[in-house]
Coordinates of C-alpha atoms in Angstrom, one line a residue:
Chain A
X88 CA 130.0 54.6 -194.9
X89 CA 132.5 57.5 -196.0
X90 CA 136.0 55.6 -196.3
X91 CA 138.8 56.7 -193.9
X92 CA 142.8 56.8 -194.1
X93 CA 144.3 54.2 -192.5
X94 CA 148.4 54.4 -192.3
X95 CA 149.6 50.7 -191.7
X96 CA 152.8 48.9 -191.5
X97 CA 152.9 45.9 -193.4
X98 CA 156.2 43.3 -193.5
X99 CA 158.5 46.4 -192.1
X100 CA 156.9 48.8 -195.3
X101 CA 154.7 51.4 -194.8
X102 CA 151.3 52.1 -196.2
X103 CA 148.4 54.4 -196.3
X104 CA 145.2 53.4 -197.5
X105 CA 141.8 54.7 -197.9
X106 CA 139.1 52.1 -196.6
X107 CA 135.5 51.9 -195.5
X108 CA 134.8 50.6 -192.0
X109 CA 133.7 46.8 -192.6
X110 CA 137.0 45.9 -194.2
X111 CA 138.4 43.2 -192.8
X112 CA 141.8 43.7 -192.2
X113 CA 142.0 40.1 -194.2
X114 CA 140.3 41.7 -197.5
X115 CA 142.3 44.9 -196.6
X116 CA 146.0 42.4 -197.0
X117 CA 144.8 40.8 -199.7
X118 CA 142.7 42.9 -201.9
X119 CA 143.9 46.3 -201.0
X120 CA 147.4 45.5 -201.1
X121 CA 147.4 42.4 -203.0
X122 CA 149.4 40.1 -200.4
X123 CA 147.3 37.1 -201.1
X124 CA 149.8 34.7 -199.3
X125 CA 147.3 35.2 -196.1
X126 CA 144.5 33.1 -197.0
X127 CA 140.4 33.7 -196.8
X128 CA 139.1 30.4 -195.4
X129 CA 135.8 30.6 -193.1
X130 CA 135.9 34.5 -192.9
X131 CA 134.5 34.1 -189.1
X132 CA 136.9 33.4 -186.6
X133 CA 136.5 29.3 -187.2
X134 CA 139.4 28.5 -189.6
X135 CA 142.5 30.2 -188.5
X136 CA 143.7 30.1 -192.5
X137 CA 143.9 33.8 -192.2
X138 CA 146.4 34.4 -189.2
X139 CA 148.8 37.3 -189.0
X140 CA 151.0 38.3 -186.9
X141 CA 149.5 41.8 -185.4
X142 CA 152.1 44.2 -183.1
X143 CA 153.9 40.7 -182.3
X144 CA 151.2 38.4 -181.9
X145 CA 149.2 35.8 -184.2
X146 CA 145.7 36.8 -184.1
X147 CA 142.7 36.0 -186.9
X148 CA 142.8 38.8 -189.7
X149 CA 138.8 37.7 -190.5
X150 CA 138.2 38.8 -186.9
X151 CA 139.8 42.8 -187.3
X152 CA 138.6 45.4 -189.1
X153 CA 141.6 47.2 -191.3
X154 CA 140.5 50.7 -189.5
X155 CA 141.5 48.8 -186.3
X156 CA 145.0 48.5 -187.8
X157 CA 145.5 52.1 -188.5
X158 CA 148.9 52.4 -186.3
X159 CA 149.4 49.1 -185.6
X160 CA 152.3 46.3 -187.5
X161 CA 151.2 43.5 -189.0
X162 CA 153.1 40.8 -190.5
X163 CA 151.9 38.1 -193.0
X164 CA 153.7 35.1 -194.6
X165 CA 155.1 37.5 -197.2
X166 CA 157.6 38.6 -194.5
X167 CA 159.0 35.0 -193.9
X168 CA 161.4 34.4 -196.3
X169 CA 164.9 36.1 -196.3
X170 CA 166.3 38.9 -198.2
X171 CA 167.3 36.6 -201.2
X172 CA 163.7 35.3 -201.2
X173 CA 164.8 31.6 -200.1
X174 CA 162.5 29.9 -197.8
X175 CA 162.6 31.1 -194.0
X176 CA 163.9 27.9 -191.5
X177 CA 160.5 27.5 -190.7
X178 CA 159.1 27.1 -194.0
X179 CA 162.5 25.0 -195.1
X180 CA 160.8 22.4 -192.3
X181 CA 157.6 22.6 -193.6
X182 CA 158.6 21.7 -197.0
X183 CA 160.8 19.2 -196.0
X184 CA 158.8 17.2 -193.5
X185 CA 155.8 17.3 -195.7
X186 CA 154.0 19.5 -193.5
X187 CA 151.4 20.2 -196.6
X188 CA 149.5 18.6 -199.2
X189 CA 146.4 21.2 -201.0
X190 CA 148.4 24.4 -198.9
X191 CA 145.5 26.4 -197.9
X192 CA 146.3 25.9 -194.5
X193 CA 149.9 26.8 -194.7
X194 CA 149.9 30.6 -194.8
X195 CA 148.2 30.1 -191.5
X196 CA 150.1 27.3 -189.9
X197 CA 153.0 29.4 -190.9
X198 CA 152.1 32.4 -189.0
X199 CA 150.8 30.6 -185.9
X200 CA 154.2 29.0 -185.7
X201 CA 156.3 31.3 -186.6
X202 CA 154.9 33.4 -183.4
X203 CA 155.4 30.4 -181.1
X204 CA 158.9 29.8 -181.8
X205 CA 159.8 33.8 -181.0
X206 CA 158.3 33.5 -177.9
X207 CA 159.7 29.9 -177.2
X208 CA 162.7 28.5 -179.3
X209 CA 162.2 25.2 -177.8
X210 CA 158.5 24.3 -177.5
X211 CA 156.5 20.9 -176.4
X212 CA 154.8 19.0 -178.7
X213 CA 152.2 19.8 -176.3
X214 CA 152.9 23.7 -177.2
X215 CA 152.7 23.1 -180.7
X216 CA 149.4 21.8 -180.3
X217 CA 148.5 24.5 -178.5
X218 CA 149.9 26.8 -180.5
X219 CA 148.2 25.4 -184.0
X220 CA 144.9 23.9 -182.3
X221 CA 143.1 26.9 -183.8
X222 CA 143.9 26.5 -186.9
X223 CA 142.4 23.6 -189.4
X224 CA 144.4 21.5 -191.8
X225 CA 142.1 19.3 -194.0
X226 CA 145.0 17.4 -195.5
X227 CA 148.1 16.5 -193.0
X228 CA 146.7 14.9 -190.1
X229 CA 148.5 17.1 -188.5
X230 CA 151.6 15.0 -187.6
X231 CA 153.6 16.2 -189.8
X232 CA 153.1 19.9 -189.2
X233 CA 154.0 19.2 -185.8
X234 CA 157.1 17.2 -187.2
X235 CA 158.0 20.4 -189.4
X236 CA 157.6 22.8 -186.5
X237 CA 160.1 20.6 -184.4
X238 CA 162.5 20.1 -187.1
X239 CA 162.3 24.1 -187.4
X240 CA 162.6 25.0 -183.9
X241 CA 165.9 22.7 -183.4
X242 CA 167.7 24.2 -186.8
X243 CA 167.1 27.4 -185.2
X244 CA 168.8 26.5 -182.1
X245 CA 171.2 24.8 -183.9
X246 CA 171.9 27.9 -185.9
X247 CA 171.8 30.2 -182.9
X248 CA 172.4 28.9 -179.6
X249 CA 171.8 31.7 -177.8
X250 CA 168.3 32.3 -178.7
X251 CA 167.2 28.5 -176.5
X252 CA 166.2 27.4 -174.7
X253 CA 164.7 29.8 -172.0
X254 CA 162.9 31.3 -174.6
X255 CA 160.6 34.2 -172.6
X256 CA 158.1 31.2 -171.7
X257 CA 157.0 32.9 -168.6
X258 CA 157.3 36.3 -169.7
X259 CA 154.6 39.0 -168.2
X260 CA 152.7 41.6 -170.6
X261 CA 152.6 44.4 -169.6
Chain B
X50 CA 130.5 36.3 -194.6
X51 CA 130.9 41.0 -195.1
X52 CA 129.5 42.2 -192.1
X53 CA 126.8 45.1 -193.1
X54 CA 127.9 48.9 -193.7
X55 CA 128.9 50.7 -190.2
X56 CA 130.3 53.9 -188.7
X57 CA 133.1 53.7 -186.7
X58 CA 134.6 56.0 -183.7
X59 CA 138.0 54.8 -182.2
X60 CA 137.5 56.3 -178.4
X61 CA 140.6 57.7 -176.5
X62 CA 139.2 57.4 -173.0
X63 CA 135.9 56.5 -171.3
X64 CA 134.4 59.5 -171.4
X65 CA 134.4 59.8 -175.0
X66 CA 132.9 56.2 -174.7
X67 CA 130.3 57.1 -172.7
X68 CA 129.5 60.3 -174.8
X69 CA 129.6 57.7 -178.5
X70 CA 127.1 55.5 -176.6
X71 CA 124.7 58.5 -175.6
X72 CA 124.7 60.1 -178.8
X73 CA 124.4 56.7 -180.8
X74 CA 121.3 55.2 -180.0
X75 CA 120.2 51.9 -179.7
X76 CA 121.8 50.3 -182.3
X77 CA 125.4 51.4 -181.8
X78 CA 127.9 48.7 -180.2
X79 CA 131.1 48.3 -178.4
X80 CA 133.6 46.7 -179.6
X81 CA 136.9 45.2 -177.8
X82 CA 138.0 42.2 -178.8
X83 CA 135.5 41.6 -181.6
X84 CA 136.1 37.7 -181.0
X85 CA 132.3 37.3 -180.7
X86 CA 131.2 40.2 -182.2
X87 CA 132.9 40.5 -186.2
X88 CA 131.5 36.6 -186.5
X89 CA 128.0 37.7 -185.8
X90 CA 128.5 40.8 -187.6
X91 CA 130.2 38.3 -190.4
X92 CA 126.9 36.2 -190.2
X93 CA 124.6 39.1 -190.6
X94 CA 123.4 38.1 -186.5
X95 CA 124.7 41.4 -185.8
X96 CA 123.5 44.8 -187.8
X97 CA 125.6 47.8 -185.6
X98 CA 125.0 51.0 -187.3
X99 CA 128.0 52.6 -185.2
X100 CA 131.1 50.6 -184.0
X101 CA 133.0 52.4 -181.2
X102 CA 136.3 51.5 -180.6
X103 CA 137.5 50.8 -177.0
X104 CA 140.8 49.3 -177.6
X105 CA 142.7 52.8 -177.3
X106 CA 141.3 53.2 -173.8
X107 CA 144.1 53.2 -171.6
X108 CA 141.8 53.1 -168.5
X109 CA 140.3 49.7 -169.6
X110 CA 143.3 47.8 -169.9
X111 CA 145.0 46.4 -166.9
X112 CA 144.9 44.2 -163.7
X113 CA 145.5 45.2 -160.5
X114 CA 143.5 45.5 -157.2
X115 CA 144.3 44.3 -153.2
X116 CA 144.2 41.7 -150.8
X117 CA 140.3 41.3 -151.4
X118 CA 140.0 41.2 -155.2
X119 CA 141.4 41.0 -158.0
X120 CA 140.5 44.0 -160.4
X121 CA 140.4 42.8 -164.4
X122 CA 140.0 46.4 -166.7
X123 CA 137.6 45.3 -169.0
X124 CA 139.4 45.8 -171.9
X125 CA 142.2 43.2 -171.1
X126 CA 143.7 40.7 -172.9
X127 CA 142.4 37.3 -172.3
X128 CA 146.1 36.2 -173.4
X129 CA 147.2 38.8 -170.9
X130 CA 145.5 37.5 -168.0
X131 CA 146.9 34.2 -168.6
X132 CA 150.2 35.2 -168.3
X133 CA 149.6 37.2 -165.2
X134 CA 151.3 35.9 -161.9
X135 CA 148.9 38.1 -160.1
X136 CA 145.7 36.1 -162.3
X137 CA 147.4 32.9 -161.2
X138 CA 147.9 33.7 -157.0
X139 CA 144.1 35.3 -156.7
X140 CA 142.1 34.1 -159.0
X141 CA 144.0 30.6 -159.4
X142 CA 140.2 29.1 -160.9
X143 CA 140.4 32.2 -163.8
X144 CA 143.6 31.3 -164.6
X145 CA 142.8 27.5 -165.1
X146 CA 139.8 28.1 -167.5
X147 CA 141.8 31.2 -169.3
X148 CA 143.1 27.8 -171.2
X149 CA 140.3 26.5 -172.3
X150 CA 139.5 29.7 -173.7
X151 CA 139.4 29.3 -177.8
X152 CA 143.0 29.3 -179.0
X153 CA 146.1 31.5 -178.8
X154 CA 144.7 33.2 -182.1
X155 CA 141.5 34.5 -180.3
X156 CA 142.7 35.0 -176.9
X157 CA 145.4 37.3 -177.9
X158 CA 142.4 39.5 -179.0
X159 CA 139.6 38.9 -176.8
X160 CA 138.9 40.5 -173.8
X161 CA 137.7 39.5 -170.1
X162 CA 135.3 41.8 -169.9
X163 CA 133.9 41.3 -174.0
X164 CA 133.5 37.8 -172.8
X165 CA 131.4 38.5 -169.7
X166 CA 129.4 41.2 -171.6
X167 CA 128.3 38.6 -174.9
X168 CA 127.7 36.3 -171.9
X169 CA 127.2 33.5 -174.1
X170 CA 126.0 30.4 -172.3
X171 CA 129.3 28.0 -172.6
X172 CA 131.5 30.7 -172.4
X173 CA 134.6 29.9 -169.3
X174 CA 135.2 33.6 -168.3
X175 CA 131.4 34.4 -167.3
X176 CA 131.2 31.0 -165.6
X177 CA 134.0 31.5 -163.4
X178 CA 132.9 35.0 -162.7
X179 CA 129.5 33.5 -161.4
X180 CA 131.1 30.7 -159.3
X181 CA 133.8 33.3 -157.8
X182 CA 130.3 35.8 -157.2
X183 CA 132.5 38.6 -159.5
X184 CA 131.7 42.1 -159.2
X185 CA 131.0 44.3 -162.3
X186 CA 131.6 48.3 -163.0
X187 CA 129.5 49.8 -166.0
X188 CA 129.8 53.0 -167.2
X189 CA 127.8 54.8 -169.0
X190 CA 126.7 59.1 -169.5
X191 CA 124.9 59.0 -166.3
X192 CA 127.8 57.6 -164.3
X193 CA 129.2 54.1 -162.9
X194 CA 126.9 51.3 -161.6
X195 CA 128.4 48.6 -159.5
X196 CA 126.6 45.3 -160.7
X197 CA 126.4 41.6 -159.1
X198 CA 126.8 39.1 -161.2
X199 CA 123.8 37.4 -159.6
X200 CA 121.3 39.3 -161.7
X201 CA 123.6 39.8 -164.6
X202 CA 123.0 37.0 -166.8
X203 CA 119.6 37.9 -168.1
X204 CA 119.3 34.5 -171.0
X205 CA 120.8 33.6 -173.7
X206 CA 123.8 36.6 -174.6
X207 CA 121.2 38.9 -172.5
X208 CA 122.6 40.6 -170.1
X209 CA 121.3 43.3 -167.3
X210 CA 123.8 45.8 -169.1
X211 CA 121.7 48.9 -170.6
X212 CA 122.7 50.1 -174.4
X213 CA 124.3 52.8 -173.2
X214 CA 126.6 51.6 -170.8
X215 CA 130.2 50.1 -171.1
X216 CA 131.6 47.1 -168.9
X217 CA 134.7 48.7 -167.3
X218 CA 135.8 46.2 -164.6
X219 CA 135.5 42.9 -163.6
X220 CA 136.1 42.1 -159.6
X221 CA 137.2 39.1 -158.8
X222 CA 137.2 38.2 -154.7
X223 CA 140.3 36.7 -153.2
X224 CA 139.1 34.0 -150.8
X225 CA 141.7 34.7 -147.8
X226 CA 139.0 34.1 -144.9
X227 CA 141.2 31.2 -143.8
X228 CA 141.9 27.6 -145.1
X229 CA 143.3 26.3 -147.9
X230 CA 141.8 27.3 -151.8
X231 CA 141.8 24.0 -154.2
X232 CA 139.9 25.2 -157.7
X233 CA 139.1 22.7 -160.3
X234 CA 137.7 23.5 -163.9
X235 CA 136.5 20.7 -166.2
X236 CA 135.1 20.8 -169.6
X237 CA 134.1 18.9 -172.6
X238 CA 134.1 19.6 -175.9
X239 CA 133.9 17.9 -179.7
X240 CA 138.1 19.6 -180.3
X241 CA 140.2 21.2 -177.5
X242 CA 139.3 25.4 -178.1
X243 CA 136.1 24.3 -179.2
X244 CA 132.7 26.1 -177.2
X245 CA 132.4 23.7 -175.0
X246 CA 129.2 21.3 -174.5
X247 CA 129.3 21.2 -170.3
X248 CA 131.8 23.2 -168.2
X249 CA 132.1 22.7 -164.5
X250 CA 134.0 25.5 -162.3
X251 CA 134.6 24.7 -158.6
X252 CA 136.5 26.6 -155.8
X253 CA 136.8 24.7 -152.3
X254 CA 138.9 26.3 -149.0
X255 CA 139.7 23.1 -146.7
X256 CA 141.1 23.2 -143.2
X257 CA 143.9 21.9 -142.2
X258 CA 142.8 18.6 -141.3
X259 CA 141.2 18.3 -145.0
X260 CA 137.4 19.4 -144.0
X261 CA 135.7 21.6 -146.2
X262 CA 135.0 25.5 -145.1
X263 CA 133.8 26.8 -148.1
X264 CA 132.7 25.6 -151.4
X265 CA 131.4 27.2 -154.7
X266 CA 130.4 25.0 -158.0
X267 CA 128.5 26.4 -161.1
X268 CA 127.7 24.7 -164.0
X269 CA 128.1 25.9 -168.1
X270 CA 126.3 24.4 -171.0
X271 CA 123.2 23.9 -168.8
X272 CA 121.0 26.5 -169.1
X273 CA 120.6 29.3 -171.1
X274 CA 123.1 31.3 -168.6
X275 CA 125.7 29.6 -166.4
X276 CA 124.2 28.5 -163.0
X277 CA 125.6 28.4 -159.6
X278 CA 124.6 24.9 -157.8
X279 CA 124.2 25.9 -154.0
X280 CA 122.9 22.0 -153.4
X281 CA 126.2 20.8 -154.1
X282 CA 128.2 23.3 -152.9
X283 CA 126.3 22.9 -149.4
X284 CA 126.4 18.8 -149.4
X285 CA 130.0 19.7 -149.3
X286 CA 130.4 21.7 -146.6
X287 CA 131.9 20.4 -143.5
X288 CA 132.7 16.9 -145.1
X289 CA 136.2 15.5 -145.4
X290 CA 135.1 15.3 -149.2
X291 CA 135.6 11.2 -149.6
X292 CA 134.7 9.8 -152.3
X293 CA 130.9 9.4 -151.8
X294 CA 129.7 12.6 -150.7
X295 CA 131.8 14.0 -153.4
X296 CA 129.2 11.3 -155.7
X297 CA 126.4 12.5 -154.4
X298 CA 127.4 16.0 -154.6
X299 CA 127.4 15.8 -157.6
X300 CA 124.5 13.9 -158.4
X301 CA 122.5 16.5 -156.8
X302 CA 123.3 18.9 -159.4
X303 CA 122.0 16.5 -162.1
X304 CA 119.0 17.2 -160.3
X305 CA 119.5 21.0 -160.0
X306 CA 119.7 21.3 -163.8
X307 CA 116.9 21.2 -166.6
X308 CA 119.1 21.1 -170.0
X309 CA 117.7 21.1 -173.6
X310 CA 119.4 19.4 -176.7
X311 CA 120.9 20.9 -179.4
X312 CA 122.8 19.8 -182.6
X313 CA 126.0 19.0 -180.2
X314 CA 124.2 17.1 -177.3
X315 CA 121.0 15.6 -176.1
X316 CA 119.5 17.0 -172.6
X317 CA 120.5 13.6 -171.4
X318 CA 123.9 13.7 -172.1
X319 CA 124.3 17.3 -171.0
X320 CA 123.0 16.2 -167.6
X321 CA 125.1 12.7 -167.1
X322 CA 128.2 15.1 -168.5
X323 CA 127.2 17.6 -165.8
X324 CA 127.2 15.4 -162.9
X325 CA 130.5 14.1 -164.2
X326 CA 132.6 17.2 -164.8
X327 CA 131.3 18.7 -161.5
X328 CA 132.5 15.6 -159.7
X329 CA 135.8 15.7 -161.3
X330 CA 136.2 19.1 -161.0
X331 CA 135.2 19.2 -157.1
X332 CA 138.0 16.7 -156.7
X333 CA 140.3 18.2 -158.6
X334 CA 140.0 20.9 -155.9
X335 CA 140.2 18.7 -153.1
X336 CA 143.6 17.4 -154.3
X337 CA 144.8 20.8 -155.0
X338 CA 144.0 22.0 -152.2
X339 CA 145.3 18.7 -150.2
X340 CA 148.4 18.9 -151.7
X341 CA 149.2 22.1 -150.5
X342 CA 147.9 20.9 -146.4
X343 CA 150.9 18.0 -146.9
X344 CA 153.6 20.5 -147.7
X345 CA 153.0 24.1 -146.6

């Protein structure tokens, strides 16, 4: 099928692409626009190596089309780290609490906590579980992920106070 | 794991939904939340020649409705009925299985009304609609059909739902005929967010001295659609719900049930899981709805 313009925003920058129907918006980040931080594991919904971010919540890139993105935001692990290019909080944690071993889980894990600790500065261990039970790690055991997402959450409260530890828990979409 | 070559229509409302499905033909599909959809597409189970897009359909997203029922827009979030307060004081039982629901990942995509529509057999959403007796709108050229859910579930992802038509809302009844509402959901699968293998939904209203008025049990993971079980919903009725006739409740739907193994779980341990859950869950109602009989 015929491809069609697509205008998407990417990590705050904008982009307009040309692309046929049955992209996914996975192949779309990493082939179209060569981010290739987000990560092709199952490619059907199983893995979770591929989540994104997608208008402020972590969703399965394998499971979106790109043309489903066309005015939407997306954000992949590209946008973690700061201005300077050093490691995010999150991804200090990770590194630190050995939250990795072969990495192809990381991009993912990344994402899928990175969106828990917006929403709630000062999760459970339960709601880290929750939050990362969809996506695999093949390597960790999981324990230290958890550990790293911990670590992360209090450095961030640490640094700013303000943001904990409320959070918007119960918040209402919409 | 590319889905096949498509077309693809992003609607702006219904009508132009409606209009895609007439002019499309039979093998044009819907898509909302593509949770179920993109991984058969991905496998090749799927072949749609046109995809049309109902995600920009303002009238499909939302929850509202009255005293009666609870009104779901087919379109919305499964994440967004989770969070809803209104989800959680009518439909208290679709707001307990929203959990068990994949994972944040997929239900921040998926819809309630894609759910009910792929009606696959272990699917929470379609279960819950069956035990609550939901009411479904379709939409289609010709105009809106109201649909029981008694018929709907045709086999296995078969529904009564014609190709041209589009699932608009899902009505949930609010049980408010008196008595106190205990709901209890129980499933098991191999990882939480997995399908699961056996899912149990009850709803039971109690009087005040703890006897029961009203009771509704179906069964996932059973059959090729989920199944209500009026024999243990009736044995139910009128009993203070102690510990045995809640047993033989459920053993009676062990009976009710005729499951077939797969590569997950034999017939035999579908139907001893069965009689299980559905005890568990039917007590997990009572005490629910006993706690709230001890402080009002």
């Amino acid at each position: 099928m015929k491809p069609r313009e697509i205008s998407v925003t990417v990590n705050a920058k904008h982009y307009r692409s040309e692309v046929p129907p049955r992209l996914t918006l996975l192949d779309y980040l990493r082939e179209v626009l060569g981010l290739t931080g987000t990560h092709a594991g199952c490619e059907h919904g199983v893995c979770g190596a591929c989540s994104v971010i997608f208008d402020g919540q972590p969703i399965r890139s394998c499971l979106m089309f790109a043309i489903q993105a066309d005015g939407h935001e997306v954000e992949t692990v590209e946008g973690l780290a700061g201005a300077d290019g050093g490691l995010s909080p999150l991804q200090d944690a990770f590194w630190e609490a050995h939250a990795l071993q072969c990495g192809y889980c990381t991009p993912g894990m990344l994402m899928a906590s990175h969106a828990l600790l917006r929403a709630n500065p000062d999760p459970t261990e339960d709601e880290i579980k929750e939050a990362i039970g969809g996506n695999l790690c093949r390597c960790t055991g999981y324990q230290q992920i958890v550990e790293a997402v911990r670590l992360a959450a209090k450095r961030m409260r640490e640094a700013d106070p303000e943001a904990g530890p409320e959070g918007n828990k119960d918040r209402v979409d919409e | 794991m590319k889905a096949a070559a498509f077309d693809y229509i992003r609607a702006g409302d219904l009508a132009e939904v409606c209009r895609a499905l007439d002019d499309g033909g039979p093998d044009c599909k819907i898509i909302a939340g593509g949770q179920t959809l993109v991984p058969m597409m991905a496998m090749r189970l799927a072949r749609p020649s046109i995809l049309i897009d109902i995600n920009a359909v303002g009238e499909l997203q939302g929850i509202g409705g009255d005293e009666t029922s609870l009104v779901i827009k087919a379109c919305t979030r499964q994440a967004a009925a989770e969070r809803s307060p209104e989800v959680r004081a009518k439909a208290p039982l679709l707001a307990k299985a929203l959990r068990f629901v994949g994972h944040p990942q997929t239900r921040n995509r998926g819809t309630v009304g894609g759910s009910i529509a792929n009606a696959d057999p272990v699917a929470e959403i379609p279960l819950v609609a069956l035990t609550l007796d939901a009411g479904l709108v379709a939409e289609s050229a010709g105009g809106a059909r109201n649909i029981g859910i008694s018929g709907f579930f045709h086999g296995l992802m078969e529904t009564s739902l014609a190709a041209d038509e589009c699932l608009t809302e899902v009505r949930f009844p609010v049980w408010n005929g008196g008595g106190i509402v205990g709901t209890g959901f129980r499933e098991v699968s191999i990882r939480a967010g997995d399908f699961a293998i056996v899912a149990a939904a009850v709803q039971l209203a109690l009087d005040e001295n703890g006897v029961c008025k009203r009771a509704a049990v179906a069964l996932g993971g059973v059959a090729p659609t989920p199944l209500r079980i009026e024999a243990t919903a009736e044995a139910l009725l009128s009993s203070d719900l102690d510990a045995k006739t809640v047993g033989e409740a459920a053993r009676l739907a062990a009976h009710e049930i005729d499951p077939v193994a797969d590569v997950h779980a034999s017939a035999e341990y579908r139907r001893r899981t069965a009689r299980v859950m559905v005890e568990r869950a039917i007590l997990e109602a009572r005490d629910e709805a006993l706690g709230r009989v001890a402080k009002p």
